[in-house]
Tab-separated table of C-alpha atoms in Angstrom:
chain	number	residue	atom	x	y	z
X	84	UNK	CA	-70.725	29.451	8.763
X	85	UNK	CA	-72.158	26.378	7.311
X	86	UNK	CA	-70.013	23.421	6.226
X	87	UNK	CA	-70.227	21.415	3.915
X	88	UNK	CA	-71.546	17.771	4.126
X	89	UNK	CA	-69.196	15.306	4.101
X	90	UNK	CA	-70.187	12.339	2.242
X	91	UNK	CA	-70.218	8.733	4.092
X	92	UNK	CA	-67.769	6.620	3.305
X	93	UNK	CA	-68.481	3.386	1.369
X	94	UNK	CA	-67.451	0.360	-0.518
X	95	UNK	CA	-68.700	2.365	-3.627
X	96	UNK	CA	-66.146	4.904	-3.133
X	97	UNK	CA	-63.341	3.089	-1.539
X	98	UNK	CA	-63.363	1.417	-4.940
X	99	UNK	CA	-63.661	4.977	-6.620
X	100	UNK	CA	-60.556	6.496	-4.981
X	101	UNK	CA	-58.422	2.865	-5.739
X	102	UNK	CA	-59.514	2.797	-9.293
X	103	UNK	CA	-58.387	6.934	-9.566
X	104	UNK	CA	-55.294	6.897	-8.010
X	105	UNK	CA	-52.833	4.457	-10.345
X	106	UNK	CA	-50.995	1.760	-9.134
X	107	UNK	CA	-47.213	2.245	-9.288
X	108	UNK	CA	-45.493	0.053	-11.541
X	109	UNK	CA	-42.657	-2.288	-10.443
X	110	UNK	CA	-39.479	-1.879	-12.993
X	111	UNK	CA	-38.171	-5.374	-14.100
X	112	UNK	CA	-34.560	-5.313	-13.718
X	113	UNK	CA	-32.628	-6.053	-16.439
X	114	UNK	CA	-30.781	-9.626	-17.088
X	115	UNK	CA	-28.706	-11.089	-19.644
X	116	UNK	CA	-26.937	-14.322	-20.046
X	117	UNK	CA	-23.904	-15.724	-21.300
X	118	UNK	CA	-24.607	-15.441	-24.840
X	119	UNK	CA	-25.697	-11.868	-24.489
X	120	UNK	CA	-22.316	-10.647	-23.006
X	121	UNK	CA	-20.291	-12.694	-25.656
X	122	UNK	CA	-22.111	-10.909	-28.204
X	123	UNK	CA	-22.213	-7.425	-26.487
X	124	UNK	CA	-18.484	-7.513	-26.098
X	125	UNK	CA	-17.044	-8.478	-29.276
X	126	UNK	CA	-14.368	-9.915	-30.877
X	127	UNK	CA	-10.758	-8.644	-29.554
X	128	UNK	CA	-7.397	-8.900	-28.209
X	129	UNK	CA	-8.580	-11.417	-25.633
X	130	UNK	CA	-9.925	-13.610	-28.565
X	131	UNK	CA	-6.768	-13.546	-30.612
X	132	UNK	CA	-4.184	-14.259	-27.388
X	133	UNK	CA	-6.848	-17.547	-27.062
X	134	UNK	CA	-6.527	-18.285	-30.353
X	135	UNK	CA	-2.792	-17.949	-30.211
X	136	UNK	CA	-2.281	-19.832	-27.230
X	137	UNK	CA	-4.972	-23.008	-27.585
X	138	UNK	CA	-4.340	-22.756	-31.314
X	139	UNK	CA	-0.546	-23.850	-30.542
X	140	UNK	CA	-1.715	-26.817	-28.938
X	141	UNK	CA	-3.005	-27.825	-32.031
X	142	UNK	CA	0.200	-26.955	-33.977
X	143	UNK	CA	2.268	-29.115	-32.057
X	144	UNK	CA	-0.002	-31.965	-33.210
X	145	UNK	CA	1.446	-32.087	-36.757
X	146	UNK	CA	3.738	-28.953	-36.736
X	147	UNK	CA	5.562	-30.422	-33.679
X	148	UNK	CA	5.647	-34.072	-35.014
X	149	UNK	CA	8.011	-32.446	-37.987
X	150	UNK	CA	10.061	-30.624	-35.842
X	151	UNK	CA	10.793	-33.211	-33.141
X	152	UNK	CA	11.490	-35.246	-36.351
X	153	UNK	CA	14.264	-32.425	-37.445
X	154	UNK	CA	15.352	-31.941	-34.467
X	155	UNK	CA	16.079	-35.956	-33.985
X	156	UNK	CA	17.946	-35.662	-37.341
X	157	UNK	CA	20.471	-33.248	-35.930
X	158	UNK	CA	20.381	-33.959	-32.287
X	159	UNK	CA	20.549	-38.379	-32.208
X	160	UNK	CA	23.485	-38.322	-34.294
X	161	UNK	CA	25.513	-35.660	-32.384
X	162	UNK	CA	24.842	-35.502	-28.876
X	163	UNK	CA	22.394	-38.041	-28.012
X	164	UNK	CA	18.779	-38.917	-27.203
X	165	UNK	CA	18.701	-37.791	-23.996
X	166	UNK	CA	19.276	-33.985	-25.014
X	167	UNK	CA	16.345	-34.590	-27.852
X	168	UNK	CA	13.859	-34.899	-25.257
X	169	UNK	CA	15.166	-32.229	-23.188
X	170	UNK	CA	14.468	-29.888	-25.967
X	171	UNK	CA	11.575	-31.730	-26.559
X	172	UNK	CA	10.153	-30.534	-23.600
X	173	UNK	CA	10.500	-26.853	-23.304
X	174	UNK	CA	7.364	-26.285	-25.650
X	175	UNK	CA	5.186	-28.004	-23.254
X	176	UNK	CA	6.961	-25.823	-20.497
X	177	UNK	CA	5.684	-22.725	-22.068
X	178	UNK	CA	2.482	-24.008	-22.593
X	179	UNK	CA	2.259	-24.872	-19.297
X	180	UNK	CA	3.047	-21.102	-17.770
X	181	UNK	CA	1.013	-20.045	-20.502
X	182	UNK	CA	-2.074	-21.944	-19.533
X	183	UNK	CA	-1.709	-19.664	-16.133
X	184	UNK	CA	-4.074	-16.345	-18.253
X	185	UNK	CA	-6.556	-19.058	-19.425
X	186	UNK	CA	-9.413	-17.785	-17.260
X	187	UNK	CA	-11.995	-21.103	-16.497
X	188	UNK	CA	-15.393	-21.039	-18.865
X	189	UNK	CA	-17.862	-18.134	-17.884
X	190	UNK	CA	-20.587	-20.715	-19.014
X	191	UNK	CA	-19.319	-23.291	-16.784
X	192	UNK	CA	-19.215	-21.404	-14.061
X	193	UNK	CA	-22.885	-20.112	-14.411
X	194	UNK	CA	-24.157	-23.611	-15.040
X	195	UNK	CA	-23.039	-24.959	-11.752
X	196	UNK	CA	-24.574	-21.830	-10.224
X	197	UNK	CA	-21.158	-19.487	-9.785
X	198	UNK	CA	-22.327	-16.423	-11.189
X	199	UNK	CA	-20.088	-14.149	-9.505
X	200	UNK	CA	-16.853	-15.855	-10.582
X	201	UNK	CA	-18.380	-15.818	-14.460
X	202	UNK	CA	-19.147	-12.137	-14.033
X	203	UNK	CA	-15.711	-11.442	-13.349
X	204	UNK	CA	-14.524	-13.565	-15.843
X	205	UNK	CA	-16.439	-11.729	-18.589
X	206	UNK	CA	-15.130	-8.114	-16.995
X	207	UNK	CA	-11.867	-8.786	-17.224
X	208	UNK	CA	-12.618	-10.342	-21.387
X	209	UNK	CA	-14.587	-7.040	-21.399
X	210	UNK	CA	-11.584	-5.285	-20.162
X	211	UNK	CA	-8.710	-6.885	-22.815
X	212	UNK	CA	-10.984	-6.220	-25.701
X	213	UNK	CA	-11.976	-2.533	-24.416
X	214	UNK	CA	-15.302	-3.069	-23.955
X	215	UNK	CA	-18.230	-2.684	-22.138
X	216	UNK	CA	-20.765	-5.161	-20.196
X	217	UNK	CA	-23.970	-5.289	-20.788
X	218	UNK	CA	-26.807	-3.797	-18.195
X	219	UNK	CA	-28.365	-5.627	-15.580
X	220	UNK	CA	-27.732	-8.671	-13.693
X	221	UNK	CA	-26.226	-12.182	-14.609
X	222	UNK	CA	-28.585	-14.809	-14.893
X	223	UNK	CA	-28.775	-18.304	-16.464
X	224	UNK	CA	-30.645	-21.282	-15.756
X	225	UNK	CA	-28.876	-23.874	-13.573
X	226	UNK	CA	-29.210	-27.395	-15.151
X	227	UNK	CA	-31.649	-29.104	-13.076
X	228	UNK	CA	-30.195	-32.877	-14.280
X	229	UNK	CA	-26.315	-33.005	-14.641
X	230	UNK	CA	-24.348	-36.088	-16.786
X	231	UNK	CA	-24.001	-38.838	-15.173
X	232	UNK	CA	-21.488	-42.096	-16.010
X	233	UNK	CA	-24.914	-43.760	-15.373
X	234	UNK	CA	-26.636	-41.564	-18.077
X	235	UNK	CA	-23.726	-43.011	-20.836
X	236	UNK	CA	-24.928	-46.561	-20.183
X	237	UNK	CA	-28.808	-45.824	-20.221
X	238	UNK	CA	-30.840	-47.900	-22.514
X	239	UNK	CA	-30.652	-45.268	-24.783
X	240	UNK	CA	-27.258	-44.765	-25.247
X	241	UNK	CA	-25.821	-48.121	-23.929
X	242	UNK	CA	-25.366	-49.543	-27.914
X	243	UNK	CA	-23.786	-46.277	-28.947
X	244	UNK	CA	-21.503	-45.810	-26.178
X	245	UNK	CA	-20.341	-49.032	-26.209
X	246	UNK	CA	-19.046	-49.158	-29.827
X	247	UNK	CA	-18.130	-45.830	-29.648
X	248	UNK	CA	-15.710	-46.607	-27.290
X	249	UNK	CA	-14.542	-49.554	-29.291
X	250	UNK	CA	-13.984	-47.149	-32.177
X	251	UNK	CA	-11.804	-44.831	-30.106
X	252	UNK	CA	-9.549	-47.815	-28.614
X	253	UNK	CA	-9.205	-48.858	-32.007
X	254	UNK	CA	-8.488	-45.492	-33.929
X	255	UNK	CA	-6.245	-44.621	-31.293
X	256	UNK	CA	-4.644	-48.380	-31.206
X	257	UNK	CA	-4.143	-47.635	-35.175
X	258	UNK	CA	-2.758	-44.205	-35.139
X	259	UNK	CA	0.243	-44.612	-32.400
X	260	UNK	CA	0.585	-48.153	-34.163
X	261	UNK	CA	1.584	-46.593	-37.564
X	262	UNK	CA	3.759	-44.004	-35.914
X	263	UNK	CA	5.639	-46.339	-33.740
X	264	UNK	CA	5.557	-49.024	-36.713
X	265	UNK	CA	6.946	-46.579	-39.335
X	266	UNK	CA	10.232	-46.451	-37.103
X	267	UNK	CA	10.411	-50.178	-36.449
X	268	UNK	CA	9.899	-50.700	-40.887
X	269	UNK	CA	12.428	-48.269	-41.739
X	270	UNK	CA	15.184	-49.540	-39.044
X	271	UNK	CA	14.960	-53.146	-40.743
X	272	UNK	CA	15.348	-51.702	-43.988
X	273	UNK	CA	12.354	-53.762	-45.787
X	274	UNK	CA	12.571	-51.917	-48.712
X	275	UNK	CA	13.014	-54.702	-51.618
X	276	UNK	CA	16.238	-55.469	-52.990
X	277	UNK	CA	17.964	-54.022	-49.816
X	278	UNK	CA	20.157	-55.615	-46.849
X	279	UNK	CA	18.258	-57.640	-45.341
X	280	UNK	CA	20.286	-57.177	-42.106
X	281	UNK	CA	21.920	-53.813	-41.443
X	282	UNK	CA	24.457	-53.303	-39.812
X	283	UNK	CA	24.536	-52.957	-35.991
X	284	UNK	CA	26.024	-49.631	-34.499
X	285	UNK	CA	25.646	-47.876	-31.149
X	286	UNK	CA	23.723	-44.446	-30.571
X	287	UNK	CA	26.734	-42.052	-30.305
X	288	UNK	CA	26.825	-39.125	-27.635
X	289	UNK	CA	28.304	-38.682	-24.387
X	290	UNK	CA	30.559	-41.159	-22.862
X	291	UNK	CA	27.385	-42.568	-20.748
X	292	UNK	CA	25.285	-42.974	-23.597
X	293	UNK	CA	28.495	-44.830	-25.648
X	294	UNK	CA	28.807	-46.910	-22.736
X	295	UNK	CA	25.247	-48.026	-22.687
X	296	UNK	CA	23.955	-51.487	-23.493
X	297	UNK	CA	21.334	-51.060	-25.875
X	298	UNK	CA	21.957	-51.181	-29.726
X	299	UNK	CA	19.952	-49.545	-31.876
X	300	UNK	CA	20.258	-49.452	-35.778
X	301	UNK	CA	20.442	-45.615	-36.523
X	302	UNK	CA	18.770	-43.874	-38.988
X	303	UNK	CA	19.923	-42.800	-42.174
X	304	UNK	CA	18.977	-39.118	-43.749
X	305	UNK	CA	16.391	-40.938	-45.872
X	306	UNK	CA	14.275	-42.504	-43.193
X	307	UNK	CA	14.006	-39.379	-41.528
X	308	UNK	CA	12.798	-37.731	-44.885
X	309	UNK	CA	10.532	-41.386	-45.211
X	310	UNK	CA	9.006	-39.990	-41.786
X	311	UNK	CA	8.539	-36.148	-42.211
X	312	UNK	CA	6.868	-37.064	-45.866
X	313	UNK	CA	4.682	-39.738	-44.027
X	314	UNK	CA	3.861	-37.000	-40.896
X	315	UNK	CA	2.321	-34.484	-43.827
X	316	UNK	CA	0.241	-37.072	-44.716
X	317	UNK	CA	-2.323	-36.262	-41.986
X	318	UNK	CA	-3.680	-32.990	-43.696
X	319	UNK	CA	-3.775	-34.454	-46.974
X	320	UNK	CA	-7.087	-35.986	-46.870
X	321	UNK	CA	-8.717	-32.941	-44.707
X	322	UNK	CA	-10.546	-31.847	-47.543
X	323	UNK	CA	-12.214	-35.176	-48.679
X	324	UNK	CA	-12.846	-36.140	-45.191
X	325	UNK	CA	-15.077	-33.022	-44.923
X	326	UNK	CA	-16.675	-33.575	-47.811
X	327	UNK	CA	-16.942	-37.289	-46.609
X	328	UNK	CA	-18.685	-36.337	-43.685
X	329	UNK	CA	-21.278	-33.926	-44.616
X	330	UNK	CA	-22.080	-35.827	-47.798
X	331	UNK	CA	-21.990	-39.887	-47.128
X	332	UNK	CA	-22.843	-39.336	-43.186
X	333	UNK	CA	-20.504	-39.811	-40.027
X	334	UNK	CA	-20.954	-43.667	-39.966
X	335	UNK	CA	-20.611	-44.458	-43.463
X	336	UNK	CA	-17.300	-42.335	-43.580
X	337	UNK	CA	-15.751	-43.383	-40.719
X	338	UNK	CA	-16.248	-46.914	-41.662
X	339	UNK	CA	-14.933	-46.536	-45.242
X	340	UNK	CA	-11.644	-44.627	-43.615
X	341	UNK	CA	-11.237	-47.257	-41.344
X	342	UNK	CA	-11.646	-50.447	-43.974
X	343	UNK	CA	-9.264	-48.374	-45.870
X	344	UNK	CA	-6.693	-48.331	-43.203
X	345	UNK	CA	-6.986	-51.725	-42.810
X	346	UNK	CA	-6.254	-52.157	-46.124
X	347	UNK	CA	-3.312	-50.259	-46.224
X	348	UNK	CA	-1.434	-51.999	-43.232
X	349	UNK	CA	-1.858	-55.477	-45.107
X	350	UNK	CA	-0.286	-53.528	-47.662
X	351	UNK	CA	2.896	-52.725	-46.236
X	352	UNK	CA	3.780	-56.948	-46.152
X	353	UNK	CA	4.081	-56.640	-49.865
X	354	UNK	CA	7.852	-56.292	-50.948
X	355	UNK	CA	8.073	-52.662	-52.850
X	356	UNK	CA	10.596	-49.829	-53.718
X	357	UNK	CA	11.348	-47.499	-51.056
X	358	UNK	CA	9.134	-45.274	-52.536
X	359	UNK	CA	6.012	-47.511	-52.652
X	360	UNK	CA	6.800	-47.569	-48.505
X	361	UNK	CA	6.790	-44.020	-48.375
X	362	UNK	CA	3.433	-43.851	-50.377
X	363	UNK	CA	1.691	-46.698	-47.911
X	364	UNK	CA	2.804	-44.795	-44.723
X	365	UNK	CA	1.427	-41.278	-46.166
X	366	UNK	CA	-1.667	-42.844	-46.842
X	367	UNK	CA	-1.534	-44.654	-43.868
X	368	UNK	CA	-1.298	-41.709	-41.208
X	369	UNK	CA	-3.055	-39.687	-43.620
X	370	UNK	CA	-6.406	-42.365	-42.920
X	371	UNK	CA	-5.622	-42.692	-39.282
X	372	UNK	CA	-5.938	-38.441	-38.926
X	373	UNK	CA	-9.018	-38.385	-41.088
X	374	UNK	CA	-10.321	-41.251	-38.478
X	375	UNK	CA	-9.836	-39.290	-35.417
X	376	UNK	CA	-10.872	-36.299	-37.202
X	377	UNK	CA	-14.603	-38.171	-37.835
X	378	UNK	CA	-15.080	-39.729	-34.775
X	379	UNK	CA	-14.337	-36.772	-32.602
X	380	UNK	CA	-17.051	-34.714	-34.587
X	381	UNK	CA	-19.572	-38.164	-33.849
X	382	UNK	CA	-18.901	-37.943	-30.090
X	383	UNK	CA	-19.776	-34.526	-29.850
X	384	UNK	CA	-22.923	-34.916	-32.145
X	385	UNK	CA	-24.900	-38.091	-30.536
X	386	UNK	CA	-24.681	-36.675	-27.179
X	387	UNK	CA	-26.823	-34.082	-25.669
X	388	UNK	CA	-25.453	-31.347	-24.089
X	389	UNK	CA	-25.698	-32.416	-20.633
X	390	UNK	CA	-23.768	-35.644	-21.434
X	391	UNK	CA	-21.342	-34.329	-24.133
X	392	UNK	CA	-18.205	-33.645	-22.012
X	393	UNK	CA	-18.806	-36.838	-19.942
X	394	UNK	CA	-18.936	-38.633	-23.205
X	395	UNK	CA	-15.647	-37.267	-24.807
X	396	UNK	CA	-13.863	-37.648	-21.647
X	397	UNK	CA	-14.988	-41.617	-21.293
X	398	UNK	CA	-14.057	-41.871	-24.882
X	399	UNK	CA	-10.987	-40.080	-24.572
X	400	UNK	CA	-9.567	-42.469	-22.039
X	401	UNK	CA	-10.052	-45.578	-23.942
X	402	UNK	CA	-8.828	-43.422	-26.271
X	403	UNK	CA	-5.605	-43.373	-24.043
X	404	UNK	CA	-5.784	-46.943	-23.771
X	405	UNK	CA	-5.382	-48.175	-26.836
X	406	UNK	CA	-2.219	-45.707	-27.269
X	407	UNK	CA	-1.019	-47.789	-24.379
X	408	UNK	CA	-1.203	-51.486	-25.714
X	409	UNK	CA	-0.107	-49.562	-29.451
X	410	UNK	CA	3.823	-50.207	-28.664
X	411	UNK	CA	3.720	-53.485	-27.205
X	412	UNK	CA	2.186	-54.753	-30.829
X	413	UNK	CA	4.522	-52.527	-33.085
X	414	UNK	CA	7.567	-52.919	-31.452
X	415	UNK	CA	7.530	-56.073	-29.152
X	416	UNK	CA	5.397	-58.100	-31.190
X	417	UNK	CA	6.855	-56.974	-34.624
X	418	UNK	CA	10.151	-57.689	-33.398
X	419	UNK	CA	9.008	-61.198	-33.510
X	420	UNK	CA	6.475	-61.422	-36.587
X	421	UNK	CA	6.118	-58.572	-38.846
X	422	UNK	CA	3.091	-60.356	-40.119
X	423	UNK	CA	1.413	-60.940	-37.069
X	424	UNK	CA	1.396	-57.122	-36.102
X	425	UNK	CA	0.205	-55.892	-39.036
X	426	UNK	CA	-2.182	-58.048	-39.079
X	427	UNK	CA	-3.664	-57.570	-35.798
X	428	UNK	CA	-3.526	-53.711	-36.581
X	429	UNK	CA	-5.673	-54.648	-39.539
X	430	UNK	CA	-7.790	-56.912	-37.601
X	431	UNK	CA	-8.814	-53.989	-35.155
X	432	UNK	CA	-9.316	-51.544	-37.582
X	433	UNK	CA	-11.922	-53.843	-39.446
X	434	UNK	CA	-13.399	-54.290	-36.243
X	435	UNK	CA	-13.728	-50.727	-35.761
X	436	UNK	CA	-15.412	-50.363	-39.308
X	437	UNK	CA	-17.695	-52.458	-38.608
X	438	UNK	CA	-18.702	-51.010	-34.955
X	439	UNK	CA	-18.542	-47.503	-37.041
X	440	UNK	CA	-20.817	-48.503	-39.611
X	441	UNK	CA	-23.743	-49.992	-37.605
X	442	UNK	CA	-23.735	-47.437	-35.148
X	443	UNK	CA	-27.457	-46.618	-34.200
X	444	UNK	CA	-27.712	-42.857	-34.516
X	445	UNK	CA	-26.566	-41.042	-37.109
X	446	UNK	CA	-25.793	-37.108	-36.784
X	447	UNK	CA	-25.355	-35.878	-39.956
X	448	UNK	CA	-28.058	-32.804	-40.512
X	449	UNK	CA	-29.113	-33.362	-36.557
X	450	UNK	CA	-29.254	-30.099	-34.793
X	451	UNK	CA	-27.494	-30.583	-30.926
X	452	UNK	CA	-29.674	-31.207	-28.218
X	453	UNK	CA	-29.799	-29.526	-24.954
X	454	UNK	CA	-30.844	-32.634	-22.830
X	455	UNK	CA	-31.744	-35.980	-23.381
């Protein structure tokens, strides 16, 4: 039987049989990022018990201010001080238990490179809200260049950090000092046309507290109505201060807010009617919100992304310690020369407008950057 020739085998038709027989294809495997889950998983219940429980935070800013004020009302008069800042402090107790189901940033975690602990922190938000994950693997570029404290005073940055910082000392120096100064006005009774000196009587409460050697002129139902009416005042100029901002620019607002708050603490040396006080504390912690309000939104606006939390946690403690030196100037130094402290509150708030208002960058209508 014959058989059939079998044809030699060549480079021609090695590359024949390679080019007829395909090549199998290698499936990408599918990824997704941060964002992606967020948005694949919705809004929820795990949304609204954040909301709830950071949003409190918040509401204990001005909400609490009114009630601690209430409370004091009620609580000095009867039973002491002592028990006023015992209940005082059972809010922050909650928070603090509460703070326990706050599960750490999934985007944090990815950006230092622990994917593992963000996947499981967007399971178990995809668990709360009944929902699912998406497909495929975590993934999400780890920043090659972290913030540095360096990075803050780069050539760069070195102008606007520095009076940025100045601004924060001085709004916070500013907003404690009206607080704290609000108390120290209304115990000496400056109000025109009023005692001059009041009279002298001891905190009452337990037999400890009677027994106790400091003297304190206590507050009468009106001054506590003087403060709650001056406490609402923050919110009042929340809707000009947006406008303010998105319209005139960061810098130009800030530094008409804080020239305006300078204003207003020469303003309470002039002898007026009780309620001409009232109306030059409302305005006054109504300016010093609107300030903080401004300058927070400027911090996180001139930095880049890689620098932003670095730069609102610098700020933030200068921030902390200008709250520090506020009682020493509206209660030691007042003590001594009304004039002189409101004064130097003044003096520092000009200070601060002018620092705001030739600030190098301004942010309004610039998109956030990524890096530097």
């Amino acid at each position: 039987m014959a058989t059939k020739p079998t044809e030699p085998v060549t480079i021609l038709s090695l590359r024949k049989l390679s080019l007829g027989t395909a090549e199998p294809q290698v499936k990408e495997a599918k990824t997704f990022t941060v964002e992606d889950a967020v948005e694949t998983i919705g809004f929820g219940r795990f949304h609204i018990a954040l909301f709830l429980i950071m949003g409190s935070t918040g509401v204990f800013w001005l909400a609490g201010s009114l009630l601690i004020i209430g409370l004091a009302s009620v609580i000095i008069p009867t039973i002491g001080w002592r028990w006023l800042i015992r209940v005082a402090s059972i809010p922050g107790i909650i928070l603090i238990v509460a703070f326990k189901f706050i599960p750490e940033s999934a985007r944090f975690n990815v950006s230092t490179g622990n994917t593992r602990a963000a996947l499981a922190t967007l399971e178990r938000i995809a668990k709360m809200n009944r929902s699912v994950m998406p497909e495929g693997k975590l993934v999400e570029p780890v920043l090659e260049k972290r913030g540095r404290f360096a990075d803050l005073l780069d050539a760069k940055y070195l102008r606007t950090t520095l009076q940025i910082w100045v601004v924060w000392l001085g709004i916070s120096f500013a907003y404690y000092g009206v607080i704290l100064a609000s108390a120290e006005l209304l115990e000496r009774d400056l109000v025109c046309g009023s005692k001059s000196d009041s009279e002298v009587v001891v905190t009452g409460g337990d037999s400890g507290e009677s027994q106790s050697p400091c003297y304190c002129h206590m507050f009468a139902p009106s001054d506590y109505r003087t403060m709650i009416i001056s406490t609402i005042g923050e919110i009042a100029l929340n809707p000009l201060n947006i406008l303010g901002i998105n319209f005139l620019g960061r810098r130009l607002s800030l530094s008409i807010t804080m020239g305006c708050t300078a204003l207003f603490f020469l303003l309470l040396n002039i002898c007026t009617s009780s309620a001409g006080l009232i109306g030059f504390l409302f305005m006054l912690r109504a300016l010093v919100a609107a300030n903080f309000n401004t300058v927070y939104i400027y911090t996180a606006e001139v930095y880049p992304t890689t620098m932003r939390a670095l730069g609102m946690g610098t700020s933030g403690s200068l921030c902390r310690i200008g709250a520090m030196v506020a009682p020493f100037i509206s209660q030691v130094l007042m003590s001594a020369s009304i004039l002189g402290a409101l004064c130097l509150f003044s003096s520092v708030c000009v200070v601060c407008a002018i620092s705001a208002f030739t600030l190098p960058i301004e942010t309004k209508g610039r998109a956030l950057r990524q890096i530097k």
